[in-house]
């Protein structure tokens, strides 16, 4: 259930990975389509905040070509319905998101992306990847 | 039941606060997730109002979303805004996904409040309710506030933060004695708060008939500490602190309200630029 609206807001946050780290690329994505309530006012107001190219490219990678490469000047109902579907009804349930820059993989399991990264910044652990192994194992296996 | 005194805790200087939080916060919430969630259903008035005042089309995130009770709001305009939940407890997130009435699935992300997994300034608002008090050092609490500030729009982003207060109201079952600890009124106090797992939800354990008790770590905030923390967090990011009109250097953050509600302190921030 990483929907494309959420995907459009996420970026890689590996330490020192600060450029070309958006959008994350889906890998082995298992997609489910789930109907959601259509709210044109929400979409109209949210539209200017979308990273458009990232949304269109990602939708195409997942096999949906309904959105135009350029945002249309005329925002009509057909366009909003296509946007609604891409943003809110395409759920990635399993797979991973990969940073285009550092190639770090953020796994998605049962619809929940694992974005856990930072642990210590006070010098106790120098490796920001250090995750208590017990917690990691429990969830990675599940 | 008479008020319980809370056990004070000292985090040793050689202890990694991240490990401390993993053991005394994250693991506990994973263990008590379902019982905890069953006791957390009513949104608090100031938070509900904050969310219901937001314009249609705004997107935000809830840092430390727990069981996701704020994700479906505002109740009178469902779907008008879009809140993504983030939490460190994977078990709470499974509950948060289903927050609210019906079959609507919420968006949730597994992450630490110190993480910064968002496109900078991507959101219009952020809330963090009863979460930052689980961080074990002042620096970490400040970083958590900075993450919220960084995630919202530099022009209009709004942030609402709630933390547990050293001033507890009479309804609270817990009482912290600060008389013997004058420092607490200035610096807050680190305590362990017991959670007694409901017997019906606890796994049957033939060896003991005792209820299972889990202790969670809290930093109880002193009066004024939260607003000062927010102000420091903003200044360290190079932002002016004050109203748009009163500050000469841009961009900035204004503290638009702060207060106490039902044993908690809250603060609302607004970002501005000119
Ligand atoms: Zn990266």
Short mmCIF file of C-alpha atoms and ligand atoms in Angstrom, two decimals:
data_model
loop_
_atom_site.label_atom_id
_atom_site.label_comp_id
_atom_site.label_asym_id
_atom_site.label_seq_id
_atom_site.Cartn_x
_atom_site.Cartn_y
_atom_site.Cartn_z
CA UNK A 1 0.00 0.00 0.00
CA UNK A 2 2.67 2.39 -0.95
CA UNK A 3 0.43 4.45 -3.13
CA UNK A 4 1.93 6.76 -5.70
CA UNK A 5 0.86 9.80 -3.66
CA UNK A 6 3.14 8.57 -0.87
CA UNK A 7 5.86 7.53 -3.28
CA UNK A 8 5.83 11.09 -4.66
CA UNK A 9 6.71 12.40 -1.19
CA UNK A 10 9.45 9.94 -0.24
CA UNK A 11 13.16 10.30 -0.94
CA UNK A 12 16.32 8.40 -0.14
CA UNK A 13 17.81 9.41 3.19
CA UNK A 14 20.98 7.40 3.34
CA UNK A 15 23.69 9.58 4.87
CA UNK A 16 25.44 11.72 2.25
CA UNK A 17 23.08 10.61 -0.50
CA UNK A 18 21.82 14.07 -1.33
CA UNK A 19 21.57 14.27 -5.12
CA UNK A 20 19.51 12.37 -7.70
CA UNK A 21 17.94 10.47 -4.84
CA UNK A 22 14.36 10.98 -6.02
CA UNK A 23 12.16 9.34 -7.13
CA UNK A 24 12.84 5.90 -5.72
CA UNK A 25 12.41 3.13 -8.29
CA UNK A 26 10.07 0.25 -7.65
CA UNK A 27 11.55 -3.20 -7.88
CA UNK A 28 9.63 -6.50 -8.01
CA UNK A 29 6.48 -4.53 -7.29
CA UNK A 30 3.32 -6.49 -6.63
CA UNK A 31 0.52 -4.07 -7.43
CA UNK A 32 -3.06 -4.18 -6.23
CA UNK A 33 -5.77 -1.86 -7.46
CA UNK A 34 -8.15 -0.74 -4.74
CA UNK A 35 -11.03 1.62 -5.37
CA UNK A 36 -10.97 4.88 -3.42
CA UNK A 37 -13.47 7.67 -3.09
CA UNK A 38 -13.08 10.36 -5.78
CA UNK A 39 -12.45 13.80 -4.31
CA UNK A 40 -11.89 16.33 -7.13
CA UNK A 41 -11.35 19.30 -4.79
CA UNK A 42 -8.55 17.49 -3.00
CA UNK A 43 -6.90 16.62 -6.32
CA UNK A 44 -7.19 20.12 -7.79
CA UNK A 45 -5.50 21.68 -4.76
CA UNK A 46 -2.89 18.96 -4.44
CA UNK A 47 -1.99 19.06 -8.15
CA UNK A 48 0.51 21.96 -8.03
CA UNK A 49 2.52 20.20 -5.32
CA UNK A 50 3.07 16.98 -7.28
CA UNK A 51 6.48 16.22 -8.74
CA UNK A 52 4.86 15.55 -12.07
CA UNK A 53 7.63 13.86 -14.00
CA UNK A 54 8.31 11.48 -11.12
CA UNK A 55 4.64 10.54 -10.95
CA UNK A 56 4.24 9.96 -14.69
CA UNK A 57 7.49 7.99 -15.02
CA UNK A 58 6.67 5.82 -12.03
CA UNK A 59 3.12 5.15 -13.20
CA UNK A 60 4.53 4.09 -16.59
CA UNK A 61 7.02 1.76 -14.95
CA UNK A 62 4.05 0.13 -13.26
CA UNK A 63 2.23 -0.15 -16.58
CA UNK A 64 -0.18 2.79 -16.31
CA UNK A 65 0.10 5.23 -19.24
CA UNK A 66 -3.06 7.24 -18.57
CA UNK A 67 -1.30 10.44 -17.50
CA UNK A 68 0.12 12.94 -20.03
CA UNK A 69 3.84 13.73 -19.94
CA UNK A 70 3.04 17.41 -19.42
CA UNK A 71 0.43 18.59 -16.95
CA UNK A 72 -2.54 19.73 -19.03
CA UNK A 73 -3.62 23.36 -18.91
CA UNK A 74 -7.25 22.32 -18.87
CA UNK A 75 -8.01 20.33 -15.76
CA UNK A 76 -11.18 18.45 -16.68
CA UNK A 77 -12.98 15.57 -15.03
CA UNK A 78 -11.40 12.90 -17.23
CA UNK A 79 -7.95 14.08 -16.29
CA UNK A 80 -8.82 14.25 -12.59
CA UNK A 81 -10.22 10.72 -12.72
CA UNK A 82 -7.01 9.42 -14.28
CA UNK A 83 -4.98 11.31 -11.70
CA UNK A 84 -7.18 9.97 -8.91
CA UNK A 85 -6.61 6.41 -10.10
CA UNK A 86 -2.83 6.77 -10.39
CA UNK A 87 -2.33 8.61 -7.10
CA UNK A 88 -4.77 6.84 -4.85
CA UNK A 89 -5.84 3.49 -6.28
CA UNK A 90 -2.54 1.89 -7.29
CA UNK A 91 -1.13 0.14 -4.22
CA UNK A 92 2.29 -1.49 -4.20
CA UNK A 93 1.89 -4.28 -1.65
CA UNK A 94 5.22 -6.08 -1.90
CA UNK A 95 8.61 -5.40 -3.43
CA UNK A 96 11.10 -2.67 -2.78
CA UNK A 97 12.01 0.91 -3.64
CA UNK A 98 15.56 1.48 -4.84
CA UNK A 99 17.45 4.76 -4.67
CA UNK A 100 18.56 5.77 -8.19
CA UNK A 101 21.73 7.27 -6.74
CA UNK A 102 23.11 5.03 -3.96
CA UNK A 103 21.04 1.94 -4.83
CA UNK A 104 19.88 1.50 -1.25
CA UNK A 105 16.78 -0.71 -1.16
CA UNK A 106 13.78 0.09 0.99
CA UNK A 107 11.72 -3.10 1.25
CA UNK A 108 7.93 -3.07 1.14
CA UNK A 109 6.16 -5.79 3.04
CA UNK A 110 2.44 -6.20 3.58
CA UNK A 111 2.02 -2.74 2.05
CA UNK A 112 4.33 -1.00 4.52
CA UNK A 113 7.63 0.45 3.32
CA UNK A 114 10.58 0.11 5.66
CA UNK A 115 12.20 3.53 5.79
CA UNK A 116 13.96 2.95 9.11
CA UNK A 117 17.49 4.26 8.91
CA UNK A 118 18.91 6.54 11.52
CA UNK A 119 19.93 5.27 14.84
CA UNK A 120 22.73 7.04 16.48
CA UNK A 121 24.20 10.34 15.56
CA UNK A 122 25.99 10.89 18.83
CA UNK A 123 28.99 8.84 17.88
CA UNK A 124 28.02 5.59 19.56
CA UNK A 125 27.57 3.82 16.28
CA UNK A 126 29.44 5.12 13.31
CA UNK A 127 27.38 3.09 10.90
CA UNK A 128 23.94 4.61 10.43
CA UNK A 129 22.76 1.24 9.18
CA UNK A 130 23.07 -0.31 12.61
CA UNK A 131 19.67 -1.61 13.49
CA UNK A 132 19.05 -3.75 16.55
CA UNK A 133 19.31 -7.16 14.94
CA UNK A 134 16.55 -8.66 16.99
CA UNK A 135 13.97 -6.17 15.73
CA UNK A 136 15.21 -6.38 12.20
CA UNK A 137 15.15 -10.16 12.07
CA UNK A 138 11.68 -10.40 13.53
CA UNK A 139 10.14 -8.19 10.87
CA UNK A 140 12.27 -9.07 7.91
CA UNK A 141 11.32 -12.70 8.30
CA UNK A 142 7.63 -12.00 8.85
CA UNK B 1 -6.81 3.73 42.73
CA UNK B 2 -4.37 6.14 44.35
CA UNK B 3 -1.93 7.89 42.07
CA UNK B 4 1.18 5.88 41.44
CA UNK B 5 4.56 7.41 41.84
CA UNK B 6 6.66 6.91 38.77
CA UNK B 7 10.07 5.40 38.84
CA UNK B 8 12.77 7.87 37.90
CA UNK B 9 15.36 6.70 35.44
CA UNK B 10 18.83 7.86 34.60
CA UNK B 11 20.30 7.12 31.23
CA UNK B 12 23.92 6.23 31.80
CA UNK B 13 26.40 8.26 29.87
CA UNK B 14 27.98 5.20 28.32
CA UNK B 15 24.65 3.92 27.07
CA UNK B 16 23.74 4.43 23.44
CA UNK B 17 20.45 6.34 23.51
CA UNK B 18 19.39 4.58 20.32
CA UNK B 19 19.79 1.19 22.00
CA UNK B 20 18.06 2.55 25.08
CA UNK B 21 15.06 3.67 23.00
CA UNK B 22 14.97 0.38 21.11
CA UNK B 23 14.76 -1.52 24.39
CA UNK B 24 12.59 0.84 26.44
CA UNK B 25 10.27 2.26 23.80
CA UNK B 26 10.18 0.42 20.45
CA UNK B 27 10.16 -3.13 21.78
CA UNK B 28 7.55 -2.22 24.37
CA UNK B 29 5.13 -0.75 21.84
CA UNK B 30 5.54 -3.76 19.60
CA UNK B 31 4.67 -5.97 22.56
CA UNK B 32 1.66 -4.01 23.80
CA UNK B 33 0.43 -2.77 20.40
CA UNK B 34 -2.99 -4.31 20.34
CA UNK B 35 -3.92 -3.56 23.95
CA UNK B 36 -2.46 -0.06 23.69
CA UNK B 37 -4.46 0.62 20.57
CA UNK B 38 -7.72 -0.49 22.19
CA UNK B 39 -7.30 2.29 24.75
CA UNK B 40 -6.51 5.03 22.23
CA UNK B 41 -9.53 5.99 20.21
CA UNK B 42 -10.57 9.50 21.07
CA UNK B 43 -8.83 12.35 19.28
CA UNK B 44 -7.93 15.29 21.44
CA UNK B 45 -9.86 18.50 20.79
CA UNK B 46 -6.96 20.79 19.91
CA UNK B 47 -5.51 18.27 17.48
CA UNK B 48 -8.88 17.60 15.88
CA UNK B 49 -9.38 21.35 15.45
CA UNK B 50 -5.90 21.81 13.99
CA UNK B 51 -6.65 19.17 11.36
CA UNK B 52 -10.14 20.37 10.62
CA UNK B 53 -8.90 23.94 9.98
CA UNK B 54 -6.51 22.79 7.22
CA UNK B 55 -7.40 23.66 3.61
CA UNK B 56 -8.62 20.95 1.25
CA UNK B 57 -5.79 19.44 -0.77
CA UNK B 58 -3.16 19.64 1.96
CA UNK B 59 -0.93 16.66 2.65
CA UNK B 60 0.85 15.95 5.90
CA UNK B 61 2.40 13.31 8.06
CA UNK B 62 1.93 12.08 11.58
CA UNK B 63 5.29 11.35 13.17
CA UNK B 64 4.75 8.60 15.75
CA UNK B 65 1.25 7.82 14.53
CA UNK B 66 0.69 4.90 16.93
CA UNK B 67 -2.62 3.30 16.05
CA UNK B 68 -3.29 6.01 13.48
CA UNK B 69 -6.24 7.60 15.19
CA UNK B 70 -5.56 10.99 13.58
CA UNK B 71 -5.21 9.62 10.04
CA UNK B 72 -8.96 9.60 9.21
CA UNK B 73 -9.56 13.19 10.40
CA UNK B 74 -11.22 15.58 9.87
CA UNK B 75 -14.36 13.55 10.46
CA UNK B 76 -16.64 16.09 8.81
CA UNK B 77 -14.58 16.29 5.59
CA UNK B 78 -13.15 12.81 5.01
CA UNK B 79 -10.58 12.78 2.22
CA UNK B 80 -10.17 16.57 2.18
CA UNK B 81 -6.62 16.30 3.48
CA UNK B 82 -4.21 13.39 3.30
CA UNK B 83 -2.21 12.34 6.37
CA UNK B 84 0.49 9.68 6.12
CA UNK B 85 1.33 7.88 9.36
CA UNK B 86 4.86 7.02 10.42
CA UNK B 87 5.85 4.94 13.42
CA UNK B 88 8.77 2.87 14.67
CA UNK B 89 6.50 0.07 15.88
CA UNK B 90 5.67 -2.25 13.02
CA UNK B 91 2.88 -3.86 15.04
CA UNK B 92 1.19 -0.52 15.66
CA UNK B 93 1.43 0.27 11.94
CA UNK B 94 -0.49 -2.86 11.05
CA UNK B 95 -3.27 -1.48 13.25
CA UNK B 96 -2.89 2.08 11.95
CA UNK B 97 -3.40 0.89 8.36
CA UNK B 98 -6.97 0.03 9.27
CA UNK B 99 -7.61 3.13 11.38
CA UNK B 100 -11.10 4.53 11.32
CA UNK B 101 -14.43 3.30 10.09
CA UNK B 102 -14.98 0.92 7.24
CA UNK B 103 -12.52 -0.66 4.90
CA UNK B 104 -10.49 2.42 4.04
CA UNK B 105 -6.78 1.62 4.12
CA UNK B 106 -4.46 4.34 5.45
CA UNK B 107 -1.00 5.14 4.22
CA UNK B 108 1.68 4.29 6.74
CA UNK B 109 5.45 4.23 6.66
CA UNK B 110 7.77 2.35 8.99
CA UNK B 111 10.29 4.86 10.20
CA UNK B 112 12.03 6.44 13.13
CA UNK B 113 11.08 10.03 14.00
CA UNK B 114 14.77 10.87 13.61
CA UNK B 115 14.71 9.62 10.04
CA UNK B 116 14.23 12.03 7.19
CA UNK B 117 12.71 9.91 4.43
CA UNK B 118 10.76 12.74 2.81
CA UNK B 119 11.37 14.96 -0.16
CA UNK B 120 12.37 18.27 1.54
CA UNK B 121 9.45 20.61 2.26
CA UNK B 122 7.07 18.20 0.55
CA UNK B 123 4.30 18.48 3.13
CA UNK B 124 1.88 21.21 4.11
CA UNK B 125 1.67 20.08 7.74
CA UNK B 126 3.08 17.64 10.24
CA UNK B 127 1.88 16.47 13.63
CA UNK B 128 3.74 14.59 16.33
CA UNK B 129 1.54 13.57 19.21
CA UNK B 130 2.89 11.93 22.36
CA UNK B 131 6.05 10.78 20.63
CA UNK B 132 9.00 13.11 21.09
CA UNK B 133 8.95 12.48 24.86
CA UNK B 134 10.15 8.95 24.11
CA UNK B 135 13.53 10.20 22.89
CA UNK B 136 16.27 9.78 25.42
CA UNK B 137 18.33 12.96 25.05
CA UNK B 138 17.72 16.66 24.50
CA UNK B 139 19.68 16.56 21.25
CA UNK B 140 17.57 13.75 19.88
CA UNK B 141 14.34 15.51 20.85
CA UNK B 142 15.59 18.62 19.06
CA UNK B 143 16.46 16.62 15.96
CA UNK B 144 12.96 15.14 15.95
CA UNK B 145 11.48 18.67 15.91
CA UNK B 146 13.87 19.64 13.11
CA UNK B 147 12.68 16.70 11.04
CA UNK B 148 9.13 18.05 11.27
CA UNK B 149 10.20 21.57 10.33
CA UNK B 150 12.28 20.31 7.38
CA UNK B 151 9.45 18.19 6.01
CA UNK B 152 6.93 21.02 5.66
CA UNK B 153 6.64 23.89 3.21
CA UNK B 154 8.96 26.83 3.92
CA UNK B 155 6.13 29.21 2.94
CA UNK B 156 3.15 27.91 4.85
CA UNK B 157 4.04 24.66 6.67
CA UNK B 158 2.29 24.03 9.97
CA UNK B 159 3.51 21.77 12.76
CA UNK B 160 1.70 20.61 15.90
CA UNK B 161 3.58 18.82 18.69
CA UNK B 162 2.27 17.26 21.91
CA UNK B 163 4.42 15.87 24.71
CA UNK B 164 3.85 14.64 28.23
CA UNK B 165 4.01 17.33 30.91
CA UNK B 166 5.51 17.35 34.35
CA UNK B 167 2.19 18.96 35.36
CA UNK B 168 -0.29 16.11 35.55
CA UNK B 169 -3.98 16.74 35.95
CA UNK B 170 -6.11 15.14 38.66
CA UNK B 171 -7.71 12.71 36.26
CA UNK B 172 -4.37 11.20 35.48
CA UNK B 173 -3.69 7.93 37.20
CA UNK B 174 -0.06 8.82 37.41
CA UNK B 175 1.65 11.26 39.63
CA UNK B 176 5.18 12.36 39.58
CA UNK B 177 6.62 13.74 42.71
CA UNK B 178 8.71 16.72 41.84
CA UNK B 179 8.84 18.19 45.34
CA UNK B 180 11.95 16.17 46.06
CA UNK B 181 13.42 17.02 42.70
CA UNK B 182 13.48 20.78 42.09
CA UNK B 183 15.54 20.24 38.94
CA UNK B 184 12.55 18.57 37.31
CA UNK B 185 10.65 21.85 37.18
CA UNK B 186 13.38 23.28 34.99
CA UNK B 187 14.73 20.37 33.02
CA UNK B 188 11.90 17.87 33.05
CA UNK B 189 12.26 14.37 34.35
CA UNK B 190 13.11 10.96 32.89
CA UNK B 191 10.76 8.27 34.12
CA UNK B 192 9.61 4.75 33.43
CA UNK B 193 5.87 4.36 33.03
CA UNK B 194 4.42 0.92 33.60
CA UNK B 195 1.97 -0.60 31.15
CA UNK B 196 0.01 -3.50 32.60
CA UNK B 197 -0.95 -5.73 29.74
CA UNK B 198 -4.59 -6.69 29.81
CA UNK B 199 -4.95 -10.35 30.75
CA UNK B 200 -7.33 -11.08 27.94
CA UNK B 201 -4.79 -9.89 25.40
CA UNK B 202 -1.71 -11.29 27.06
CA UNK B 203 -0.48 -14.61 25.84
CA UNK B 204 -1.46 -17.28 28.36
CA UNK B 205 1.54 -18.09 30.44
CA UNK B 206 1.16 -21.19 32.58
CA UNK B 207 4.14 -20.38 34.79
CA UNK B 208 2.78 -17.17 36.25
CA UNK B 209 -0.63 -15.75 36.89
CA UNK B 210 0.84 -12.28 37.31
CA UNK B 211 -0.16 -9.66 34.76
CA UNK B 212 2.64 -8.70 32.43
CA UNK B 213 4.09 -5.28 33.12
CA UNK B 214 6.04 -3.36 30.53
CA UNK B 215 7.95 -0.21 31.40
CA UNK B 216 8.15 2.53 28.80
CA UNK B 217 10.62 5.39 28.95
CA UNK B 218 9.31 8.97 28.96
CA UNK B 219 10.94 12.33 29.29
CA UNK B 220 8.35 14.44 31.10
CA UNK B 221 8.71 17.98 29.84
CA UNK B 222 9.14 20.92 32.17
CA UNK B 223 6.97 23.99 31.71
CA UNK B 224 8.30 26.04 28.79
CA UNK B 225 10.70 23.31 27.70
CA UNK B 226 8.78 22.35 24.58
CA UNK B 227 8.54 25.88 23.18
CA UNK B 228 12.22 26.43 23.95
CA UNK B 229 13.09 23.17 22.23
CA UNK B 230 11.12 24.14 19.14
CA UNK B 231 12.73 27.54 19.10
CA UNK B 232 16.25 26.07 19.39
CA UNK B 233 15.46 23.51 16.72
CA UNK B 234 14.41 26.25 14.30
CA UNK B 235 17.37 28.51 15.10
CA UNK B 236 19.82 25.66 14.55
CA UNK B 237 18.33 25.23 11.09
CA UNK B 238 19.14 28.89 10.42
CA UNK B 239 15.54 30.04 10.66
CA UNK B 240 14.29 33.21 12.31
CA UNK B 241 11.95 32.63 15.23
CA UNK B 242 9.07 35.04 15.53
CA UNK B 243 6.31 36.50 13.43
CA UNK B 244 6.78 37.31 9.75
CA UNK B 245 6.35 41.00 10.51
CA UNK B 246 8.75 41.15 13.43
CA UNK B 247 11.74 39.36 11.88
CA UNK B 248 14.14 40.94 9.46
CA UNK B 249 15.74 37.80 8.15
CA UNK B 250 13.80 35.20 6.20
CA UNK B 251 12.69 32.41 6.23
CA UNK B 252 11.31 31.83 9.68
CA UNK B 253 9.09 29.98 12.08
CA UNK B 254 6.47 31.44 14.35
CA UNK B 255 5.14 29.80 17.49
CA UNK B 256 1.44 30.53 17.00
CA UNK B 257 0.15 28.76 20.09
CA UNK B 258 1.45 26.87 23.06
CA UNK B 259 -0.22 25.54 26.15
CA UNK B 260 -1.17 22.70 28.42
CA UNK B 261 -4.00 20.28 27.86
CA UNK B 262 -4.82 17.24 29.98
CA UNK B 263 -1.32 16.48 31.27
CA UNK B 264 0.40 17.45 28.03
CA UNK B 265 2.15 20.48 26.64
CA UNK B 266 1.58 21.43 23.03
CA UNK B 267 3.06 23.88 20.60
CA UNK B 268 1.99 24.90 17.11
CA UNK B 269 4.55 26.26 14.64
CA UNK B 270 4.06 27.96 11.32
CA UNK B 271 6.75 28.45 8.74
CA UNK B 272 6.87 31.63 6.67
CA UNK B 273 9.12 33.28 4.11
CA UNK B 274 9.12 36.65 2.41
ZN1 LIG C 1 20.31 7.04 -1.91
#
